[in-house]
mmCIF file of C-alpha atoms in Angstrom:
data_model
loop_
_atom_site.group_PDB
_atom_site.id
_atom_site.type_symbol
_atom_site.label_atom_id
_atom_site.label_comp_id
_atom_site.label_asym_id
_atom_site.label_seq_id
_atom_site.Cartn_x
_atom_site.Cartn_y
_atom_site.Cartn_z
ATOM 1 C CA MET A 1 -31.534 -19.520 38.441
ATOM 2 C CA ARG A 2 -29.980 -22.646 37.539
ATOM 3 C CA GLY A 3 -26.784 -21.956 35.640
ATOM 4 C CA PHE A 4 -24.429 -24.384 33.078
ATOM 5 C CA ALA A 5 -26.329 -27.681 32.447
ATOM 6 C CA GLY A 6 -28.987 -27.543 34.380
ATOM 7 C CA SER A 7 -26.199 -27.111 37.608
ATOM 8 C CA ASP A 8 -26.013 -24.489 40.865
ATOM 9 C CA LEU A 9 -22.460 -23.557 38.235
ATOM 10 C CA PRO A 10 -22.985 -19.797 37.013
ATOM 11 C CA ALA A 11 -23.300 -20.033 33.437
ATOM 12 C CA ARG A 12 -20.141 -18.957 31.354
ATOM 13 C CA ALA A 13 -18.989 -17.159 28.427
ATOM 14 C CA GLY A 14 -18.458 -20.282 25.862
ATOM 15 C CA ASP A 15 -21.139 -22.329 27.660
ATOM 16 C CA PRO A 16 -24.197 -24.240 25.675
ATOM 17 C CA GLY A 17 -26.609 -21.383 25.742
ATOM 18 C CA TYR A 18 -24.742 -18.674 27.208
ATOM 19 C CA PRO A 19 -26.185 -16.058 25.128
ATOM 20 C CA ARG A 20 -23.073 -14.445 22.554
ATOM 21 C CA ARG A 21 -22.277 -10.767 22.620
ATOM 22 C CA VAL A 22 -22.947 -9.600 19.276
ATOM 23 C CA SER A 23 -20.924 -7.185 17.680
ATOM 24 C CA THR A 24 -22.263 -3.568 16.391
ATOM 25 C CA THR A 25 -19.452 -2.636 14.212
ATOM 26 C CA ALA A 26 -19.496 -3.869 10.801
ATOM 27 C CA PRO A 27 -16.686 -6.904 9.951
ATOM 28 C CA ALA A 28 -13.670 -5.089 8.170
ATOM 29 C CA SER A 29 -13.442 -5.656 4.559
ATOM 30 C CA ARG A 30 -11.069 -4.598 2.159
ATOM 31 C CA THR A 31 -11.757 -0.827 0.314
ATOM 32 C CA ALA A 32 -10.404 -1.159 -2.629
ATOM 33 C CA PRO A 33 -9.767 -3.938 -4.989
ATOM 34 C CA VAL A 34 -5.540 -5.167 -4.424
ATOM 35 C CA TRP A 35 -4.935 -6.375 -8.054
ATOM 36 C CA PRO A 36 -5.361 -2.696 -9.379
ATOM 37 C CA ALA A 37 -3.664 -1.036 -6.335
ATOM 38 C CA LEU A 38 -0.381 -3.701 -6.922
ATOM 39 C CA VAL A 39 -0.468 -2.650 -11.098
ATOM 40 C CA ALA A 40 -1.057 1.472 -10.039
ATOM 41 C CA ASP A 41 2.110 1.274 -8.120
ATOM 42 C CA VAL A 42 4.119 -1.180 -10.085
ATOM 43 C CA VAL A 43 3.111 1.009 -13.180
ATOM 44 C CA ALA A 44 4.577 3.839 -11.159
ATOM 45 C CA VAL A 45 7.925 2.729 -10.702
ATOM 46 C CA VAL A 46 8.045 1.724 -14.196
ATOM 47 C CA ALA A 47 6.859 5.020 -15.786
ATOM 48 C CA PHE A 48 10.024 6.585 -13.506
ATOM 49 C CA THR A 49 11.946 4.532 -15.128
ATOM 50 C CA LEU A 50 11.116 4.656 -18.478
ATOM 51 C CA ILE A 51 11.014 8.352 -18.409
ATOM 52 C CA GLY A 52 14.269 8.608 -16.908
ATOM 53 C CA ILE A 53 16.053 6.188 -19.617
ATOM 54 C CA ALA A 54 14.381 7.942 -22.755
ATOM 55 C CA SER A 55 15.821 11.419 -20.938
ATOM 56 C CA HIS A 56 19.256 9.944 -20.493
ATOM 57 C CA ASP A 57 19.647 8.604 -24.318
ATOM 58 C CA GLY A 58 19.854 4.542 -22.840
ATOM 59 C CA SER A 59 19.355 2.275 -24.197
ATOM 60 C CA LEU A 60 16.349 1.065 -23.284
ATOM 61 C CA ILE A 61 16.571 -2.442 -22.761
ATOM 62 C CA ALA A 62 19.864 -3.059 -21.601
ATOM 63 C CA ALA A 63 18.847 -0.341 -18.517
ATOM 64 C CA PHE A 64 15.727 -0.733 -17.752
ATOM 65 C CA GLY A 65 16.578 -4.419 -16.025
ATOM 66 C CA ARG A 66 19.307 -2.501 -14.389
ATOM 67 C CA VAL A 67 17.467 1.079 -13.451
ATOM 68 C CA VAL A 68 13.928 -0.834 -12.426
ATOM 69 C CA TRP A 69 14.766 -3.707 -9.754
ATOM 70 C CA PRO A 70 16.012 -1.584 -6.395
ATOM 71 C CA PHE A 71 12.996 0.482 -6.526
ATOM 72 C CA ALA A 72 10.916 -2.421 -7.728
ATOM 73 C CA LEU A 73 12.166 -4.285 -5.029
ATOM 74 C CA ALA A 74 11.985 -1.436 -2.198
ATOM 75 C CA ALA A 75 7.877 -0.697 -3.321
ATOM 76 C CA ALA A 76 7.271 -5.125 -2.838
ATOM 77 C CA ILE A 77 9.389 -4.162 0.671
ATOM 78 C CA GLY A 78 6.930 -1.297 1.145
ATOM 79 C CA TRP A 79 3.996 -3.486 0.407
ATOM 80 C CA ALA A 80 4.987 -6.639 2.322
ATOM 81 C CA TRP A 81 6.024 -4.138 5.505
ATOM 82 C CA THR A 82 2.461 -1.706 5.425
ATOM 83 C CA ARG A 83 0.284 -5.694 4.860
ATOM 84 C CA ALA A 84 -1.039 -3.374 1.879
ATOM 85 C CA TRP A 85 -3.607 -6.102 0.885
ATOM 86 C CA HIS A 86 -6.145 -4.569 3.844
ATOM 87 C CA ASP A 87 -6.160 -1.306 2.757
ATOM 88 C CA PRO A 88 -3.891 -0.814 -0.739
ATOM 89 C CA ALA A 89 -5.584 2.788 -1.635
ATOM 90 C CA ARG A 90 -5.565 4.387 1.853
ATOM 91 C CA VAL A 91 -3.047 7.420 1.716
ATOM 92 C CA TRP A 92 -2.151 6.841 4.941
ATOM 93 C CA PRO A 93 -0.812 5.087 6.689
ATOM 94 C CA THR A 94 -0.155 2.838 3.287
ATOM 95 C CA GLY A 95 0.195 5.121 0.323
ATOM 96 C CA VAL A 96 2.960 7.010 2.631
ATOM 97 C CA MET A 97 5.032 4.146 4.260
ATOM 98 C CA ILE A 98 5.179 2.951 0.447
ATOM 99 C CA TRP A 99 6.324 5.592 -1.422
ATOM 100 C CA PHE A 100 8.472 6.283 1.568
ATOM 101 C CA THR A 101 9.750 2.753 1.330
ATOM 102 C CA THR A 102 10.421 2.868 -2.984
ATOM 103 C CA VAL A 103 12.199 5.907 -2.479
ATOM 104 C CA ILE A 104 14.529 5.466 0.292
ATOM 105 C CA GLY A 105 15.333 1.296 0.054
ATOM 106 C CA GLY A 106 15.693 2.227 -4.011
ATOM 107 C CA LEU A 107 18.227 4.588 -3.500
ATOM 108 C CA VAL A 108 20.606 3.467 -0.942
ATOM 109 C CA LEU A 109 19.871 -0.399 -3.571
ATOM 110 C CA ARG A 110 20.655 1.344 -6.404
ATOM 111 C CA GLY A 111 23.418 3.091 -3.847
ATOM 112 C CA VAL A 112 24.657 0.372 -3.474
ATOM 113 C CA SER A 113 24.749 -1.809 -6.840
ATOM 114 C CA GLY A 114 27.005 0.780 -8.121
ATOM 115 C CA GLN A 115 24.550 2.353 -9.840
ATOM 116 C CA GLY A 116 25.306 6.244 -8.160
ATOM 117 C CA LEU A 117 22.944 8.606 -6.290
ATOM 118 C CA ALA A 118 23.414 12.095 -7.660
ATOM 119 C CA TRP A 119 20.417 14.477 -5.402
ATOM 120 C CA SER A 120 19.077 15.226 -8.002
ATOM 121 C CA PHE A 121 18.462 11.840 -9.803
ATOM 122 C CA ALA A 122 16.955 11.577 -5.952
ATOM 123 C CA LEU A 123 14.665 14.744 -5.216
ATOM 124 C CA VAL A 124 13.414 13.316 -8.941
ATOM 125 C CA THR A 125 12.490 10.068 -7.757
ATOM 126 C CA THR A 126 11.047 11.451 -4.768
ATOM 127 C CA ILE A 127 8.847 13.785 -6.463
ATOM 128 C CA PHE A 128 7.520 12.049 -9.473
ATOM 129 C CA LEU A 129 6.919 8.589 -7.082
ATOM 130 C CA ALA A 130 5.107 11.184 -4.537
ATOM 131 C CA ILE A 131 3.136 12.497 -7.103
ATOM 132 C CA THR A 132 1.710 8.704 -8.852
ATOM 133 C CA MET A 133 2.081 6.582 -6.312
ATOM 134 C CA LEU A 134 0.273 9.163 -3.587
ATOM 135 C CA GLY A 135 -1.738 10.814 -5.973
ATOM 136 C CA TRP A 136 -3.898 7.590 -7.886
ATOM 137 C CA ARG A 137 -4.637 6.930 -3.756
ATOM 138 C CA GLY A 138 -5.547 10.681 -3.700
ATOM 139 C CA LEU A 139 -7.913 10.611 -5.774
ATOM 140 C CA VAL A 140 -9.795 7.418 -4.574
ATOM 141 C CA ALA A 141 -10.012 9.084 -1.406
ATOM 142 C CA ALA A 142 -11.724 11.937 -2.757
ATOM 143 C CA LEU A 143 -13.777 9.428 -5.192
ATOM 144 C CA ARG A 144 -14.714 7.815 -1.433
ATOM 145 C CA ARG A 145 -15.680 11.005 -0.026
ATOM 146 C CA ALA A 146 -17.836 12.196 -3.094
ATOM 147 C CA GLN A 147 -19.477 8.869 -3.118
ATOM 148 C CA ALA A 148 -19.778 8.709 0.515
ATOM 149 C CA SER A 149 -21.162 12.615 0.993
ATOM 150 C CA ALA A 150 -23.736 11.615 -2.653
ATOM 151 C CA ALA A 151 -24.656 7.851 -0.528
ATOM 152 C CA GLN A 152 -26.017 10.568 2.792
ATOM 153 C CA ASP A 153 -28.340 12.872 0.743
#
């Protein structure tokens, strides 16, 4: 049997005519659109801010920017850190890491900016953002499982 280009040299991967290995796995694809996922996380942070301001009788316009920026910035860092655009709806690790970064980063930024930290605020922040930022991801996961189950039947 002749090798590469009719010579006695053995054919190697990458040589013309060398059989190419065919992947049997489907290419990685995004399983959820990025924009709706990003909007859902932004809505969670904004809702947290608005509810907090309203419950403390603050001036909405004056307080909104001051209260929202630490958590919005921390959420953006979480998105970048996890590269969430690959699969933004995954609860683990994407959602948990974004939530963790948003809570810890937001509280740290709030503290270093002189806005103060109370244990009750940290607790409410942690719980509210867990319910909202992980909640929608959990619903998406449940819907995916239901669709996969229905497709197999």
